[in-house]
């Protein structure tokens, strides 16, 4: 049996020395280390040997196997190195060429629209004001004229963060950016309570609602709030501001409309729509009827002005709130709001 192992090892090493490429190397491996090879047949036949013969034969077979596997690894390295040397000798390599640049990331379509809106409203004299996403019920509802138990709260079902022991003032995820109106007005009016400075701000941020998800609705989305407070501000100022925003953002051909609506924190109130560019006003799954609702608007309710530290007898104001994704859908021709949260590179790399 010892002579048989020597013959197997000798034949295998002689054949390995003649191997010149990866294909031949694989053929050699199958022939001398594969299941049907003479060496592997020895392992398969160990059960037929006596108890005394088995350890010695197994030890010799393992020794040959280890030798052949080590030789295989060594020869594989030699072949790869030889191939590399041939490649360097035969192929032209210009080491002065610049390297391949890494792909550069890009802004999310949400961010692109937000920055565009910052530019548009900045040109109109609005400043950016940021507020918190986790709010109290008092700021999210009560100070905005949503008393506890008011039926209008059903339009903005929210997520509770902490409710135990807080009575009528639980901690919630904000359902709109409007709580920032109160915080901004209080912050500004506190500097000069007798004659507070007029307000002209936009408030961007994420909001959260318990919504039925479909092509137009999501449970969380970016919103942009706008607020202007000062002496003599009228509904005409609101209509002019939003119409000019639409024209600067979408072009002079953009058509807009205002529909009477109800919001507890504005009076009178209106929904603001833009004619759907995806279907040219004919109606599609995104708009539902030729027009896409962008957000709500209206004149700031006197109760909200007073809660913010402004005398409603001296000051008036308007407010509006947009869904950023809906504007992006119009701007970029996107047919489903759910694409914004899927992080699919095929979608994101288009913008």
mmCIF file of C-alpha atoms in Angstrom:
data_model
loop_
_atom_site.group_PDB
_atom_site.id
_atom_site.type_symbol
_atom_site.label_atom_id
_atom_site.label_comp_id
_atom_site.label_asym_id
_atom_site.label_seq_id
_atom_site.Cartn_x
_atom_site.Cartn_y
_atom_site.Cartn_z
ATOM 1 C CA UNK A 1 0.000 0.000 0.000
ATOM 2 C CA UNK A 2 2.924 2.320 0.713
ATOM 3 C CA UNK A 3 4.201 1.905 -2.866
ATOM 4 C CA UNK A 4 0.730 2.740 -4.193
ATOM 5 C CA UNK A 5 0.692 6.034 -2.295
ATOM 6 C CA UNK A 6 4.151 6.915 -3.609
ATOM 7 C CA UNK A 7 3.018 6.221 -7.180
ATOM 8 C CA UNK A 8 -0.107 8.400 -6.731
ATOM 9 C CA UNK A 9 1.902 11.245 -5.260
ATOM 10 C CA UNK A 10 4.632 11.037 -7.903
ATOM 11 C CA UNK A 11 2.175 10.912 -10.810
ATOM 12 C CA UNK A 12 0.185 13.839 -9.412
ATOM 13 C CA UNK A 13 3.227 16.060 -8.847
ATOM 14 C CA UNK A 14 4.623 15.283 -12.305
ATOM 15 C CA UNK A 15 1.287 16.194 -13.900
ATOM 16 C CA UNK A 16 0.997 19.364 -11.786
ATOM 17 C CA UNK A 17 4.380 20.604 -12.994
ATOM 18 C CA UNK A 18 3.047 20.591 -16.579
ATOM 19 C CA UNK A 19 -0.104 22.619 -15.763
ATOM 20 C CA UNK A 20 -0.018 26.081 -17.394
ATOM 21 C CA UNK A 21 -3.357 27.787 -16.730
ATOM 22 C CA UNK A 22 -6.400 27.829 -14.471
ATOM 23 C CA UNK A 23 -8.438 25.455 -16.647
ATOM 24 C CA UNK A 24 -5.720 22.821 -16.631
ATOM 25 C CA UNK A 25 -5.349 23.322 -12.894
ATOM 26 C CA UNK A 26 -9.036 22.550 -12.336
ATOM 27 C CA UNK A 27 -8.745 19.438 -14.529
ATOM 28 C CA UNK A 28 -5.767 18.281 -12.442
ATOM 29 C CA UNK A 29 -7.668 18.857 -9.194
ATOM 30 C CA UNK A 30 -10.588 16.720 -10.342
ATOM 31 C CA UNK A 31 -8.262 13.963 -11.561
ATOM 32 C CA UNK A 32 -6.101 13.676 -8.454
ATOM 33 C CA UNK A 33 -8.208 15.112 -5.612
ATOM 34 C CA UNK A 34 -11.764 14.631 -6.891
ATOM 35 C CA UNK A 35 -14.159 12.014 -5.545
ATOM 36 C CA UNK A 36 -13.326 9.534 -8.298
ATOM 37 C CA UNK A 37 -9.551 9.935 -7.973
ATOM 38 C CA UNK A 38 -7.421 6.951 -6.854
ATOM 39 C CA UNK A 39 -6.542 8.720 -3.607
ATOM 40 C CA UNK A 40 -10.159 9.383 -2.654
ATOM 41 C CA UNK A 41 -10.992 5.769 -3.511
ATOM 42 C CA UNK A 42 -8.554 4.725 -0.798
ATOM 43 C CA UNK A 43 -10.534 6.742 1.753
ATOM 44 C CA UNK A 44 -13.757 5.164 0.518
ATOM 45 C CA UNK A 45 -12.262 1.710 0.992
ATOM 46 C CA UNK A 46 -11.003 2.177 4.549
ATOM 47 C CA UNK A 47 -14.093 0.442 5.916
ATOM 48 C CA UNK A 48 -13.083 -2.798 4.194
ATOM 49 C CA UNK A 49 -9.707 -2.945 5.984
ATOM 50 C CA UNK A 50 -9.039 -4.619 9.291
ATOM 51 C CA UNK A 51 -8.976 -2.601 12.493
ATOM 52 C CA UNK A 52 -5.171 -2.947 12.596
ATOM 53 C CA UNK A 53 -4.607 -1.797 8.990
ATOM 54 C CA UNK A 54 -7.031 1.134 9.044
ATOM 55 C CA UNK A 55 -4.977 3.720 11.105
ATOM 56 C CA UNK A 56 -1.762 3.236 9.125
ATOM 57 C CA UNK A 57 -3.443 3.405 5.710
ATOM 58 C CA UNK A 58 -5.549 6.430 6.733
ATOM 59 C CA UNK A 59 -2.456 8.257 8.014
ATOM 60 C CA UNK A 60 -0.552 7.670 4.771
ATOM 61 C CA UNK A 61 -3.552 8.702 2.642
ATOM 62 C CA UNK A 62 -3.930 11.943 4.639
ATOM 63 C CA UNK A 63 -0.246 12.704 4.258
ATOM 64 C CA UNK A 64 -0.456 12.357 0.469
ATOM 65 C CA UNK A 65 -3.651 14.429 0.362
ATOM 66 C CA UNK A 66 -2.043 17.248 2.393
ATOM 67 C CA UNK A 67 1.019 17.187 0.122
ATOM 68 C CA UNK A 68 -1.085 17.424 -3.040
ATOM 69 C CA UNK A 69 -3.292 20.208 -1.650
ATOM 70 C CA UNK A 70 -0.221 22.243 -0.639
ATOM 71 C CA UNK A 71 1.270 21.692 -4.091
ATOM 72 C CA UNK A 72 -2.030 22.773 -5.670
ATOM 73 C CA UNK A 73 -2.081 26.038 -3.698
ATOM 74 C CA UNK A 74 1.525 26.766 -4.575
ATOM 75 C CA UNK A 75 1.050 26.051 -8.272
ATOM 76 C CA UNK A 76 -2.133 28.147 -8.355
ATOM 77 C CA UNK A 77 -0.211 31.133 -6.974
ATOM 78 C CA UNK A 78 2.556 30.643 -9.535
ATOM 79 C CA UNK A 79 0.050 30.541 -12.413
ATOM 80 C CA UNK A 80 -1.711 33.713 -11.233
ATOM 81 C CA UNK A 81 1.602 35.524 -10.863
ATOM 82 C CA UNK A 82 2.728 34.390 -14.318
ATOM 83 C CA UNK A 83 -0.559 35.610 -15.831
ATOM 84 C CA UNK A 84 -0.079 38.984 -14.176
ATOM 85 C CA UNK A 85 3.449 39.286 -15.528
ATOM 86 C CA UNK A 86 2.268 38.426 -19.041
ATOM 87 C CA UNK A 87 -0.473 41.017 -18.776
ATOM 88 C CA UNK A 88 1.961 43.714 -17.673
ATOM 89 C CA UNK A 89 4.368 42.822 -20.460
ATOM 90 C CA UNK A 90 1.812 42.641 -23.252
ATOM 91 C CA UNK A 91 -0.719 45.362 -22.353
ATOM 92 C CA UNK A 92 -0.027 49.073 -22.414
ATOM 93 C CA UNK A 93 -0.464 50.714 -19.022
ATOM 94 C CA UNK A 94 -0.411 54.498 -18.796
ATOM 95 C CA UNK A 95 0.199 55.278 -15.131
ATOM 96 C CA UNK A 96 -0.285 59.004 -15.788
ATOM 97 C CA UNK A 97 -3.995 58.612 -16.561
ATOM 98 C CA UNK A 98 -6.315 59.909 -13.811
ATOM 99 C CA UNK A 99 -8.019 57.278 -11.681
ATOM 100 C CA UNK A 100 -11.675 56.384 -11.964
ATOM 101 C CA UNK A 101 -13.718 58.835 -9.924
ATOM 102 C CA UNK A 102 -16.121 57.520 -7.301
ATOM 103 C CA UNK A 103 -19.821 58.145 -7.928
ATOM 104 C CA UNK A 104 -20.989 61.313 -6.203
ATOM 105 C CA UNK A 105 -24.213 61.320 -4.219
ATOM 106 C CA UNK A 106 -27.028 63.702 -4.966
ATOM 107 C CA UNK A 107 -29.764 65.517 -3.103
ATOM 108 C CA UNK A 108 -33.008 63.712 -2.359
ATOM 109 C CA UNK A 109 -35.946 65.141 -4.373
ATOM 110 C CA UNK A 110 -37.479 66.302 -1.072
ATOM 111 C CA UNK A 111 -34.374 68.319 -0.297
ATOM 112 C CA UNK A 112 -34.255 69.750 -3.807
ATOM 113 C CA UNK A 113 -37.842 71.024 -3.535
ATOM 114 C CA UNK A 114 -37.260 72.383 -0.037
ATOM 115 C CA UNK A 115 -34.242 74.368 -1.194
ATOM 116 C CA UNK A 116 -36.205 75.667 -4.164
ATOM 117 C CA UNK A 117 -38.989 76.784 -1.807
ATOM 118 C CA UNK A 118 -36.437 78.430 0.499
ATOM 119 C CA UNK A 119 -35.220 80.413 -2.498
ATOM 120 C CA UNK A 120 -38.721 81.401 -3.655
ATOM 121 C CA UNK A 121 -39.956 82.493 -0.230
ATOM 122 C CA UNK A 122 -36.600 84.036 0.633
ATOM 123 C CA UNK A 123 -37.030 86.344 -2.345
ATOM 124 C CA UNK A 124 -40.400 87.341 -0.862
ATOM 125 C CA UNK A 125 -38.835 88.231 2.475
ATOM 126 C CA UNK A 126 -39.624 85.088 4.492
ATOM 127 C CA UNK A 127 -37.088 83.623 6.933
ATOM 128 C CA UNK A 128 -36.691 79.950 7.887
ATOM 129 C CA UNK A 129 -37.753 79.018 11.427
ATOM 130 C CA UNK A 130 -37.313 75.474 12.723
ATOM 131 C CA UNK A 131 -39.388 73.900 15.457
ATOM 132 C CA UNK A 132 -39.485 70.565 17.287
ATOM 133 C CA UNK A 133 -41.077 67.380 15.906
ATOM 134 C CA UNK A 134 -42.115 66.001 19.306
ATOM 135 C CA UNK A 135 -44.717 68.321 20.788
ATOM 136 C CA UNK A 136 -47.210 68.596 23.623
ATOM 137 C CA UNK A 137 -50.920 68.321 22.939
ATOM 138 C CA UNK A 138 -51.197 71.922 24.115
ATOM 139 C CA UNK A 139 -48.991 73.273 21.329
ATOM 140 C CA UNK A 140 -50.078 70.801 18.665
ATOM 141 C CA UNK A 141 -53.797 71.285 19.245
ATOM 142 C CA UNK A 142 -55.051 73.417 22.119
ATOM 143 C CA UNK A 143 -53.212 76.689 21.431
ATOM 144 C CA UNK A 144 -54.204 76.325 17.760
ATOM 145 C CA UNK A 145 -57.897 76.398 18.675
ATOM 146 C CA UNK A 146 -58.322 72.592 18.837
ATOM 147 C CA UNK A 147 -59.873 72.213 22.319
ATOM 148 C CA UNK A 148 -59.796 68.808 23.968
ATOM 149 C CA UNK A 149 -62.545 66.693 22.408
ATOM 150 C CA UNK A 150 -62.969 68.969 19.373
ATOM 151 C CA UNK A 151 -64.188 66.877 16.384
ATOM 152 C CA UNK A 152 -61.640 68.535 14.059
ATOM 153 C CA UNK A 153 -58.954 66.513 15.834
ATOM 154 C CA UNK A 154 -60.207 63.439 13.977
ATOM 155 C CA UNK A 155 -58.698 64.889 10.778
ATOM 156 C CA UNK A 156 -55.251 64.726 12.363
ATOM 157 C CA UNK A 157 -55.002 61.455 14.288
ATOM 158 C CA UNK A 158 -51.526 61.347 15.761
ATOM 159 C CA UNK A 159 -49.038 59.104 17.533
ATOM 160 C CA UNK A 160 -48.678 59.352 21.299
ATOM 161 C CA UNK A 161 -45.203 59.312 22.808
ATOM 162 C CA UNK A 162 -46.148 59.696 26.467
ATOM 163 C CA UNK A 163 -49.659 59.967 27.888
ATOM 164 C CA UNK A 164 -49.664 58.392 31.376
ATOM 165 C CA UNK A 165 -50.100 61.001 34.098
ATOM 166 C CA UNK A 166 -50.225 63.938 31.682
ATOM 167 C CA UNK A 167 -54.010 64.360 31.596
ATOM 168 C CA UNK A 168 -55.094 66.451 28.604
ATOM 169 C CA UNK A 169 -51.533 67.337 27.631
ATOM 170 C CA UNK A 170 -49.797 64.149 26.370
ATOM 171 C CA UNK A 171 -46.568 64.163 24.373
ATOM 172 C CA UNK A 172 -47.243 63.506 20.685
ATOM 173 C CA UNK A 173 -45.560 63.493 17.303
ATOM 174 C CA UNK A 174 -46.700 66.696 15.667
ATOM 175 C CA UNK A 175 -49.388 66.309 13.020
ATOM 176 C CA UNK A 176 -48.500 69.588 11.281
ATOM 177 C CA UNK A 177 -45.820 72.262 11.494
ATOM 178 C CA UNK A 178 -48.378 74.734 12.875
ATOM 179 C CA UNK A 179 -47.196 74.404 16.514
ATOM 180 C CA UNK A 180 -44.151 76.319 15.291
ATOM 181 C CA UNK A 181 -46.460 79.281 14.642
ATOM 182 C CA UNK A 182 -47.181 79.616 18.356
ATOM 183 C CA UNK A 183 -43.554 79.105 19.334
ATOM 184 C CA UNK A 184 -42.314 81.652 16.789
ATOM 185 C CA UNK A 185 -44.930 84.279 17.679
ATOM 186 C CA UNK A 186 -44.289 83.867 21.411
ATOM 187 C CA UNK A 187 -40.545 84.067 20.908
ATOM 188 C CA UNK A 188 -40.817 87.233 18.804
ATOM 189 C CA UNK A 189 -43.556 88.950 20.850
ATOM 190 C CA UNK A 190 -41.679 88.317 24.108
ATOM 191 C CA UNK A 191 -38.970 90.751 22.971
ATOM 192 C CA UNK A 192 -41.431 93.655 22.892
ATOM 193 C CA UNK A 193 -44.845 92.643 24.285
ATOM 194 C CA UNK A 194 -46.377 96.113 23.850
ATOM 195 C CA UNK A 195 -45.494 96.431 20.167
ATOM 196 C CA UNK A 196 -44.295 93.050 18.822
ATOM 197 C CA UNK A 197 -42.401 92.858 15.555
ATOM 198 C CA UNK A 198 -44.304 91.628 12.455
ATOM 199 C CA UNK A 199 -43.686 88.007 11.504
ATOM 200 C CA UNK A 200 -42.813 86.589 8.086
ATOM 201 C CA UNK A 201 -41.440 83.047 8.366
ATOM 202 C CA UNK A 202 -41.582 79.580 6.808
ATOM 203 C CA UNK A 203 -41.360 76.493 9.012
ATOM 204 C CA UNK A 204 -40.115 73.277 7.339
ATOM 205 C CA UNK A 205 -40.164 69.874 8.983
ATOM 206 C CA UNK A 206 -41.439 66.320 9.249
ATOM 207 C CA UNK A 207 -44.986 65.632 10.414
ATOM 208 C CA UNK A 208 -46.753 62.390 11.364
ATOM 209 C CA UNK A 209 -50.354 61.239 10.933
ATOM 210 C CA UNK A 210 -52.280 57.995 11.133
ATOM 211 C CA UNK A 211 -53.185 57.843 7.438
ATOM 212 C CA UNK A 212 -54.347 55.176 5.016
ATOM 213 C CA UNK A 213 -51.278 54.882 2.762
ATOM 214 C CA UNK A 214 -51.951 55.193 -0.963
ATOM 215 C CA UNK A 215 -50.545 56.997 -4.015
ATOM 216 C CA UNK A 216 -51.247 60.400 -2.405
ATOM 217 C CA UNK A 217 -51.003 59.773 1.346
ATOM 218 C CA UNK A 218 -48.244 58.675 3.738
ATOM 219 C CA UNK A 219 -48.043 58.357 7.515
ATOM 220 C CA UNK A 220 -45.105 60.752 7.636
ATOM 221 C CA UNK A 221 -44.167 63.492 5.233
ATOM 222 C CA UNK A 222 -42.332 66.796 4.971
ATOM 223 C CA UNK A 223 -44.376 69.941 5.328
ATOM 224 C CA UNK A 224 -43.632 73.625 4.854
ATOM 225 C CA UNK A 225 -45.598 76.055 6.985
ATOM 226 C CA UNK A 226 -45.824 79.764 6.218
ATOM 227 C CA UNK A 227 -46.841 82.554 8.564
ATOM 228 C CA UNK A 228 -47.145 86.299 8.079
ATOM 229 C CA UNK A 229 -48.444 88.519 10.885
ATOM 230 C CA UNK A 230 -48.607 92.306 10.878
ATOM 231 C CA UNK A 231 -50.940 95.294 10.713
ATOM 232 C CA UNK A 232 -53.358 95.310 7.782
ATOM 233 C CA UNK A 233 -52.588 91.876 6.268
ATOM 234 C CA UNK A 234 -55.542 90.574 4.236
ATOM 235 C CA UNK A 235 -56.688 87.456 2.395
ATOM 236 C CA UNK A 236 -55.606 89.138 -0.817
ATOM 237 C CA UNK A 237 -52.010 89.052 0.437
ATOM 238 C CA UNK A 238 -52.359 85.315 1.040
ATOM 239 C CA UNK A 239 -53.726 84.631 -2.446
ATOM 240 C CA UNK A 240 -51.074 86.778 -4.080
ATOM 241 C CA UNK A 241 -48.247 85.112 -2.135
ATOM 242 C CA UNK A 242 -49.296 81.540 -2.946
ATOM 243 C CA UNK A 243 -50.099 82.273 -6.574
ATOM 244 C CA UNK A 244 -46.707 83.935 -7.037
ATOM 245 C CA UNK A 245 -45.035 80.987 -5.319
ATOM 246 C CA UNK A 246 -46.670 78.566 -7.773
ATOM 247 C CA UNK A 247 -45.606 80.639 -10.784
ATOM 248 C CA UNK A 248 -42.014 80.973 -9.593
ATOM 249 C CA UNK A 249 -41.816 77.272 -8.836
ATOM 250 C CA UNK A 250 -43.666 75.783 -11.818
ATOM 251 C CA UNK A 251 -43.582 78.575 -14.396
ATOM 252 C CA UNK A 252 -45.991 81.334 -15.484
ATOM 253 C CA UNK A 253 -48.391 78.781 -16.993
ATOM 254 C CA UNK A 254 -49.206 77.254 -13.569
ATOM 255 C CA UNK A 255 -52.909 77.403 -12.715
ATOM 256 C CA UNK A 256 -54.065 77.600 -9.107
ATOM 257 C CA UNK A 257 -57.347 77.677 -7.247
ATOM 258 C CA UNK A 258 -58.618 78.213 -3.710
ATOM 259 C CA UNK A 259 -61.482 76.149 -2.268
ATOM 260 C CA UNK A 260 -63.402 77.130 0.846
ATOM 261 C CA UNK A 261 -62.561 74.811 3.727
ATOM 262 C CA UNK A 262 -62.387 74.662 7.515
ATOM 263 C CA UNK A 263 -59.400 74.674 9.852
ATOM 264 C CA UNK A 264 -59.769 75.586 13.533
ATOM 265 C CA UNK A 265 -56.659 77.786 13.458
ATOM 266 C CA UNK A 266 -57.659 79.938 10.448
ATOM 267 C CA UNK A 267 -60.804 81.919 9.575
ATOM 268 C CA UNK A 268 -61.655 82.106 6.739
ATOM 269 C CA UNK A 269 -59.893 78.953 5.488
ATOM 270 C CA UNK A 270 -59.125 77.603 2.027
ATOM 271 C CA UNK A 271 -57.541 74.586 0.371
ATOM 272 C CA UNK A 272 -54.867 75.510 -2.159
ATOM 273 C CA UNK A 273 -54.765 73.424 -5.370
ATOM 274 C CA UNK A 274 -52.517 73.388 -8.430
ATOM 275 C CA UNK A 275 -53.634 71.977 -11.752
ATOM 276 C CA UNK A 276 -52.102 68.526 -12.169
ATOM 277 C CA UNK A 277 -49.228 68.546 -14.669
ATOM 278 C CA UNK A 278 -49.234 64.751 -14.870
ATOM 279 C CA UNK A 279 -52.599 64.591 -16.633
ATOM 280 C CA UNK A 280 -52.999 68.238 -17.766
ATOM 281 C CA UNK A 281 -56.093 68.596 -15.625
ATOM 282 C CA UNK A 282 -57.915 65.554 -17.047
ATOM 283 C CA UNK A 283 -57.780 63.472 -13.860
ATOM 284 C CA UNK A 284 -55.416 60.654 -12.823
ATOM 285 C CA UNK A 285 -54.701 58.393 -9.795
ATOM 286 C CA UNK A 286 -52.426 61.066 -8.314
ATOM 287 C CA UNK A 287 -54.755 64.079 -8.474
ATOM 288 C CA UNK A 288 -58.114 62.304 -8.610
ATOM 289 C CA UNK A 289 -59.835 65.041 -10.603
ATOM 290 C CA UNK A 290 -57.442 67.284 -12.486
ATOM 291 C CA UNK A 291 -56.264 69.295 -9.487
ATOM 292 C CA UNK A 292 -53.806 68.274 -6.769
ATOM 293 C CA UNK A 293 -54.343 69.621 -3.277
ATOM 294 C CA UNK A 294 -51.058 71.113 -2.088
ATOM 295 C CA UNK A 295 -52.155 72.225 1.367
ATOM 296 C CA UNK A 296 -54.370 74.371 3.497
ATOM 297 C CA UNK A 297 -54.334 78.106 4.085
ATOM 298 C CA UNK A 298 -56.306 80.942 5.612
ATOM 299 C CA UNK A 299 -56.273 84.005 7.827
ATOM 300 C CA UNK A 300 -54.851 83.319 11.292
ATOM 301 C CA UNK A 301 -57.685 82.885 13.787
ATOM 302 C CA UNK A 302 -57.873 85.669 16.435
ATOM 303 C CA UNK A 303 -57.588 83.041 19.206
ATOM 304 C CA UNK A 304 -54.311 81.790 17.711
ATOM 305 C CA UNK A 305 -52.972 85.342 17.376
ATOM 306 C CA UNK A 306 -53.779 86.002 21.029
ATOM 307 C CA UNK A 307 -52.171 82.708 22.120
ATOM 308 C CA UNK A 308 -49.036 83.790 20.241
ATOM 309 C CA UNK A 309 -48.867 87.153 22.024
ATOM 310 C CA UNK A 310 -50.354 89.366 19.279
ATOM 311 C CA UNK A 311 -53.391 91.559 19.840
ATOM 312 C CA UNK A 312 -56.013 90.464 17.237
ATOM 313 C CA UNK A 313 -57.496 93.971 17.359
ATOM 314 C CA UNK A 314 -54.247 95.411 15.994
ATOM 315 C CA UNK A 315 -52.750 92.547 13.989
ATOM 316 C CA UNK A 316 -53.936 90.158 11.310
ATOM 317 C CA UNK A 317 -52.062 87.442 9.494
ATOM 318 C CA UNK A 318 -52.214 84.529 7.103
ATOM 319 C CA UNK A 319 -50.849 81.012 7.296
ATOM 320 C CA UNK A 320 -50.446 78.092 4.933
ATOM 321 C CA UNK A 321 -49.044 74.581 4.988
ATOM 322 C CA UNK A 322 -47.775 72.489 2.060
ATOM 323 C CA UNK A 323 -46.929 68.838 1.601
ATOM 324 C CA UNK A 324 -43.416 68.868 0.092
ATOM 325 C CA UNK A 325 -43.813 65.454 -1.549
ATOM 326 C CA UNK A 326 -46.937 66.571 -3.418
ATOM 327 C CA UNK A 327 -45.094 69.555 -4.826
ATOM 328 C CA UNK A 328 -42.236 67.249 -5.856
ATOM 329 C CA UNK A 329 -44.745 64.932 -7.542
ATOM 330 C CA UNK A 330 -45.955 67.812 -9.684
ATOM 331 C CA UNK A 331 -42.486 69.196 -10.311
ATOM 332 C CA UNK A 332 -40.864 65.901 -11.329
ATOM 333 C CA UNK A 333 -43.842 63.937 -12.688
ATOM 334 C CA UNK A 334 -43.879 61.333 -9.880
ATOM 335 C CA UNK A 335 -47.005 59.156 -9.756
ATOM 336 C CA UNK A 336 -46.767 57.618 -6.266
ATOM 337 C CA UNK A 337 -45.825 59.310 -2.990
ATOM 338 C CA UNK A 338 -44.526 56.012 -1.568
ATOM 339 C CA UNK A 339 -41.459 56.187 -3.817
ATOM 340 C CA UNK A 340 -39.999 58.900 -1.564
ATOM 341 C CA UNK A 341 -39.483 56.475 1.324
ATOM 342 C CA UNK A 342 -38.428 53.283 -0.482
ATOM 343 C CA UNK A 343 -34.763 54.354 -0.967
ATOM 344 C CA UNK A 344 -34.724 52.700 -4.390
ATOM 345 C CA UNK A 345 -31.651 53.955 -6.250
ATOM 346 C CA UNK A 346 -33.447 53.554 -9.570
ATOM 347 C CA UNK A 347 -35.838 56.237 -8.362
ATOM 348 C CA UNK A 348 -33.421 58.486 -6.472
ATOM 349 C CA UNK A 349 -30.776 58.652 -9.229
ATOM 350 C CA UNK A 350 -33.252 60.287 -11.617
ATOM 351 C CA UNK A 351 -33.114 63.587 -9.751
#
